[in-house]
Amino acid sequence: MARRTYKYEDLQPVFEQLLQDRESDELEFKSAAGGFPKSFWATYSSFANTYGGAIVFGVKEKDGEIQLDGLDENQIEKYKKDFFNGMHSKQNVNIALLTEEDVHDVEFGGTHFLFFYIPRVDRSLRPVFCGLDPYTGTYRRDYEGDYHCSREEVNSMFADANLASPIDGRILKNFSKDDLDPASIQQYRRRFEQWNPEHVWIKLPDDQFLEKLNVFRKDRKTGEYGLTYAGLLMFGTYSAIMDENPNFFPDYQEIQDPKDRWVDRIYPDGNWESNLFQFYSRVLPILQNFLPKPFILENNQRKTETPAHVAVREALVNMLVHADHTENATLNVYKYPNKMVFSNPGTMLISPKQYYHGGESICRNKYLQTMFTFLGSAEKAGSGADKIIHGWEKQNWKRPYISERSRPNKVILTLSMESLLDENVKNALVQLFGERVNTLPQPQLTTLALAYSEEEITNERLQYALDIHRADITKLLSDMCANKLLQSSGRGRGTKYHVYGINLASYAGNLASSASNLATSDRNLATSSTNLATSEGNNLANLDTSDENLATSPTENLASSKKKRYSKVEVQQLILNFCSEWRTIEDISIFLDRDKSYIRNEVLPLLTEKLEKMYENIPNHPRQKYRVKTE
């Protein structure tokens, strides 16, 4: 008798109900018709080392269709026993994470399947690995499934787990004060004094001042004394930093249109000592200058720093102090007319849910964090994320969105400088769906606006835009698809949703028109604000006249920067223009605002004759980079 075939959507409500009270972000189906699946422990490791998830026995999936294996109660009991015996064997896994409460027998459609809830483990317990060797048995998760971690990734996990010895506190051998940039130290001291005018360290000579900052320190266990990694990163000469970390490359790019590459760039070009302090000092004013500066008086003094300015400062500092400076990846800041993107190597030490809830701070580089704290940046009380989110909410812009990508590991924070429910977006939706848009409940309207402005959304994306449970988001998305407001593609966590029936050509035109209208509106607002500032300035002689010319609209060139639909030929040409120097798939993905798997599987194979690989003999190298071939 043939088994019944289900669509994923048929069983999705069942799975969502089972995940209701869990923080599992993913489902992994495994057929158990032939016995306990051998691949179970690799998925156990990958879920534990990433965001957690649920492994389901008794479900066979192919091309979006699902069949239940028809497991009976005897098989279920056997698999439970096999699992608990295996979990407590070091031959299978190094840490036993589950209890009986984490394993559930579920009956559906006259058969049984088995749920295993794998939690995300604290960094102090990582890596979770299969077998006896962490370097051969550690896995993490990405959208393509379980992948085997490189030696460097495993070493990073071990370093993060060592709570007593922060990575940046390591004392460097064969480095000295000669490897520091004197100008950077003096500039830092001036800012330190401005921010802490009564501090007792101000009068200390440089050597003692640097010791107080832990630029130099003594290891009390070994007696070793010397320059710390934090001190080198913060104040070092670029050549000295490169001797310790050849991958160090802080890079700021202002991009108005992907077709035109960058229009302004700050990177190690030999014209400045490219340490973290100098990068911060150069990039922060540029980013903040793109923000609107409303005319605000406080105690009869003009206040130019708004919550949005604070948010950008926190975002930049967070990128620098939370980065894994041992990873083979770069520090990137991208400024588009409609958003800022901060990308740093490493993984998040807390979950995205903890990040958005705030109040919890775990820093990878505690010494760097302290150095920035004395400049009025880098919160230690877990409020850095709060300030970023609050600053953007005050501008009525889309909520900041943080995500992780792998191979190489990167944390990416996107600060969109657009209003989610801007009137131009609502008008465009009315043109598509008529007046019924104005009667939609707020969560549906927000979802539709987000799908329109970002072109595609996921359940995970909405979890941080809407304050409702993931199961409710699943139902909301299902209802919107049924009502022909959205259409979906993909399955599970990778399912993407698009505005239903949209004509892509008119979409781009409408979006550009909306952006142009918004830019014009903002220019008028900026002009009005300038006039107001001039009027008030005549009556308040003590105002700083250098700020009379208010910031240009942050959406000035919005029309040229919106995510566009390109043909494959256009995408290929954009990549060739972009890859004049070595670029990772991650870099290309961010540059084009396209999915990484699409770049890897659909586009790069078409460019094999035009692009060279950094690791030509290892095609699947996790740190692979691409560059246009030279004659």
mmCIF file of N, CA, C and O in Angstrom, residues 130-169:
data_model
loop_
_atom_site.group_PDB
_atom_site.id
_atom_site.type_symbol
_atom_site.label_atom_id
_atom_site.label_comp_id
_atom_site.label_asym_id
_atom_site.label_seq_id
_atom_site.Cartn_x
_atom_site.Cartn_y
_atom_site.Cartn_z
ATOM 1 N N CYS A 130 31.369 15.647 17.204
ATOM 2 C CA CYS A 130 31.145 14.200 17.096
ATOM 3 C C CYS A 130 32.478 13.470 17.248
ATOM 4 O O CYS A 130 33.510 13.931 16.741
ATOM 5 N N GLY A 131 32.434 12.334 17.911
ATOM 6 C CA GLY A 131 33.639 11.537 18.052
ATOM 7 C C GLY A 131 34.606 12.128 19.057
ATOM 8 O O GLY A 131 34.231 12.898 19.943
ATOM 9 N N LEU A 132 35.870 11.790 18.900
ATOM 10 C CA LEU A 132 36.889 12.155 19.890
ATOM 11 C C LEU A 132 37.755 13.340 19.476
ATOM 12 O O LEU A 132 38.505 13.861 20.295
ATOM 13 N N ASP A 133 37.647 13.772 18.230
ATOM 14 C CA ASP A 133 38.521 14.839 17.736
ATOM 15 C C ASP A 133 37.686 16.050 17.314
ATOM 16 O O ASP A 133 36.915 15.958 16.350
ATOM 17 N N PRO A 134 37.820 17.182 18.000
ATOM 18 C CA PRO A 134 37.019 18.358 17.633
ATOM 19 C C PRO A 134 37.323 18.867 16.227
ATOM 20 O O PRO A 134 36.454 19.473 15.586
ATOM 21 N N TYR A 135 38.531 18.632 15.740
ATOM 22 C CA TYR A 135 38.908 19.170 14.430
ATOM 23 C C TYR A 135 38.336 18.350 13.272
ATOM 24 O O TYR A 135 38.294 18.828 12.138
ATOM 25 N N THR A 136 37.885 17.159 13.552
ATOM 26 C CA THR A 136 37.253 16.353 12.501
ATOM 27 C C THR A 136 35.759 16.174 12.732
ATOM 28 O O THR A 136 35.058 15.686 11.846
ATOM 29 N N GLY A 137 35.262 16.584 13.913
ATOM 30 C CA GLY A 137 33.858 16.297 14.230
ATOM 31 C C GLY A 137 33.010 17.490 14.601
ATOM 32 O O GLY A 137 31.901 17.308 15.128
ATOM 33 N N THR A 138 33.467 18.718 14.328
ATOM 34 C CA THR A 138 32.687 19.901 14.682
ATOM 35 C C THR A 138 31.936 20.415 13.463
ATOM 36 O O THR A 138 32.524 20.581 12.388
ATOM 37 N N TYR A 139 30.644 20.701 13.642
ATOM 38 C CA TYR A 139 29.789 21.173 12.551
ATOM 39 C C TYR A 139 29.042 22.433 12.972
ATOM 40 O O TYR A 139 28.813 22.682 14.153
ATOM 41 N N ARG A 140 28.692 23.234 11.982
ATOM 42 C CA ARG A 140 27.795 24.371 12.168
ATOM 43 C C ARG A 140 26.725 24.317 11.086
ATOM 44 O O ARG A 140 26.772 23.494 10.186
ATOM 45 N N ARG A 141 25.791 25.243 11.173
ATOM 46 C CA ARG A 141 24.630 25.226 10.293
ATOM 47 C C ARG A 141 24.594 26.491 9.443
ATOM 48 O O ARG A 141 24.869 27.587 9.928
ATOM 49 N N ASP A 142 24.264 26.329 8.167
ATOM 50 C CA ASP A 142 23.899 27.467 7.347
ATOM 51 C C ASP A 142 22.683 27.068 6.522
ATOM 52 O O ASP A 142 22.101 26.006 6.734
ATOM 53 N N TYR A 143 22.277 27.916 5.573
ATOM 54 C CA TYR A 143 21.055 27.645 4.819
ATOM 55 C C TYR A 143 21.161 26.409 3.945
ATOM 56 O O TYR A 143 20.161 25.874 3.490
ATOM 57 N N GLU A 144 22.373 25.936 3.722
ATOM 58 C CA GLU A 144 22.558 24.761 2.891
ATOM 59 C C GLU A 144 22.628 23.479 3.720
ATOM 60 O O GLU A 144 22.765 22.398 3.176
ATOM 61 N N GLY A 145 22.544 23.586 5.036
ATOM 62 C CA GLY A 145 22.569 22.404 5.884
ATOM 63 C C GLY A 145 23.774 22.375 6.806
ATOM 64 O O GLY A 145 24.357 23.411 7.137
ATOM 65 N N ASP A 146 24.177 21.180 7.241
ATOM 66 C CA ASP A 146 25.326 21.024 8.123
ATOM 67 C C ASP A 146 26.619 21.158 7.303
ATOM 68 O O ASP A 146 26.718 20.625 6.206
ATOM 69 N N TYR A 147 27.597 21.871 7.847
ATOM 70 C CA TYR A 147 28.895 21.904 7.176
ATOM 71 C C TYR A 147 29.995 21.696 8.208
ATOM 72 O O TYR A 147 29.869 22.073 9.365
ATOM 73 N N HIS A 148 31.065 21.081 7.762
ATOM 74 C CA HIS A 148 32.187 20.742 8.632
ATOM 75 C C HIS A 148 33.029 21.980 8.889
ATOM 76 O O HIS A 148 33.413 22.691 7.965
ATOM 77 N N CYS A 149 33.319 22.271 10.148
ATOM 78 C CA CYS A 149 34.065 23.470 10.509
ATOM 79 C C CYS A 149 35.555 23.304 10.219
ATOM 80 O O CYS A 149 36.119 22.220 10.390
ATOM 81 N N SER A 150 36.165 24.387 9.802
ATOM 82 C CA SER A 150 37.601 24.386 9.564
ATOM 83 C C SER A 150 38.340 24.410 10.903
ATOM 84 O O SER A 150 37.761 24.691 11.953
ATOM 85 N N ARG A 151 39.618 24.132 10.852
ATOM 86 C CA ARG A 151 40.454 24.187 12.057
ATOM 87 C C ARG A 151 40.405 25.578 12.683
ATOM 88 O O ARG A 151 40.366 25.718 13.897
ATOM 89 N N GLU A 152 40.417 26.622 11.835
ATOM 90 C CA GLU A 152 40.371 27.987 12.354
ATOM 91 C C GLU A 152 39.067 28.263 13.097
ATOM 92 O O GLU A 152 39.072 28.919 14.148
ATOM 93 N N GLU A 153 37.950 27.768 12.577
ATOM 94 C CA GLU A 153 36.665 27.970 13.252
ATOM 95 C C GLU A 153 36.639 27.266 14.601
ATOM 96 O O GLU A 153 36.112 27.803 15.581
ATOM 97 N N VAL A 154 37.176 26.054 14.645
ATOM 98 C CA VAL A 154 37.215 25.315 15.911
ATOM 99 C C VAL A 154 38.086 26.048 16.923
ATOM 100 O O VAL A 154 37.719 26.191 18.103
ATOM 101 N N ASN A 155 39.238 26.536 16.479
ATOM 102 C CA ASN A 155 40.105 27.288 17.385
ATOM 103 C C ASN A 155 39.414 28.540 17.911
ATOM 104 O O ASN A 155 39.596 28.921 19.080
ATOM 105 N N SER A 156 38.622 29.207 17.065
ATOM 106 C CA SER A 156 37.875 30.390 17.502
ATOM 107 C C SER A 156 36.868 30.029 18.581
ATOM 108 O O SER A 156 36.670 30.781 19.545
ATOM 109 N N MET A 157 36.214 28.868 18.444
ATOM 110 C CA MET A 157 35.258 28.423 19.467
ATOM 111 C C MET A 157 35.962 28.171 20.791
ATOM 112 O O MET A 157 35.468 28.567 21.857
ATOM 113 N N PHE A 158 37.119 27.531 20.727
ATOM 114 C CA PHE A 158 37.875 27.289 21.961
ATOM 115 C C PHE A 158 38.287 28.613 22.611
ATOM 116 O O PHE A 158 38.223 28.774 23.835
ATOM 117 N N ALA A 159 38.707 29.570 21.780
ATOM 118 C CA ALA A 159 39.119 30.873 22.320
ATOM 119 C C ALA A 159 37.938 31.589 22.962
ATOM 120 O O ALA A 159 38.061 32.185 24.041
ATOM 121 N N ASP A 160 36.777 31.553 22.317
ATOM 122 C CA ASP A 160 35.584 32.208 22.867
ATOM 123 C C ASP A 160 35.130 31.538 24.163
ATOM 124 O O ASP A 160 34.538 32.184 25.033
ATOM 125 N N ALA A 161 35.375 30.242 24.278
ATOM 126 C CA ALA A 161 34.946 29.506 25.474
ATOM 127 C C ALA A 161 35.822 29.812 26.689
ATOM 128 O O ALA A 161 35.410 29.586 27.830
ATOM 129 N N ASN A 162 37.016 30.342 26.457
ATOM 130 C CA ASN A 162 37.944 30.632 27.551
ATOM 131 C C ASN A 162 37.596 31.985 28.158
ATOM 132 O O ASN A 162 38.180 33.020 27.810
ATOM 133 N N LEU A 163 36.620 32.002 29.056
ATOM 134 C CA LEU A 163 36.080 33.244 29.607
ATOM 135 C C LEU A 163 37.123 34.034 30.390
ATOM 136 O O LEU A 163 37.055 35.258 30.479
ATOM 137 N N ALA A 164 38.100 33.344 30.990
ATOM 138 C CA ALA A 164 39.086 34.021 31.836
ATOM 139 C C ALA A 164 40.183 34.703 31.032
ATOM 140 O O ALA A 164 40.921 35.533 31.576
ATOM 141 N N SER A 165 40.309 34.380 29.752
ATOM 142 C CA SER A 165 41.402 34.936 28.943
ATOM 143 C C SER A 165 40.853 35.470 27.627
ATOM 144 O O SER A 165 40.831 34.754 26.621
ATOM 145 N N PRO A 166 40.404 36.733 27.608
ATOM 146 C CA PRO A 166 39.900 37.316 26.366
ATOM 147 C C PRO A 166 40.943 37.251 25.260
ATOM 148 O O PRO A 166 42.146 37.363 25.507
ATOM 149 N N ILE A 167 40.482 37.068 24.038
ATOM 150 C CA ILE A 167 41.378 36.914 22.900
ATOM 151 C C ILE A 167 42.338 38.087 22.772
ATOM 152 O O ILE A 167 43.531 37.922 22.502
ATOM 153 N N ASP A 168 41.815 39.312 22.995
ATOM 154 C CA ASP A 168 42.644 40.484 22.757
ATOM 155 C C ASP A 168 43.608 40.790 23.901
ATOM 156 O O ASP A 168 44.428 41.700 23.799
ATOM 157 N N GLY A 169 43.523 40.024 24.991
ATOM 158 C CA GLY A 169 44.445 40.226 26.102
ATOM 159 C C GLY A 169 45.730 39.440 25.958
ATOM 160 O O GLY A 169 46.628 39.527 26.814
#
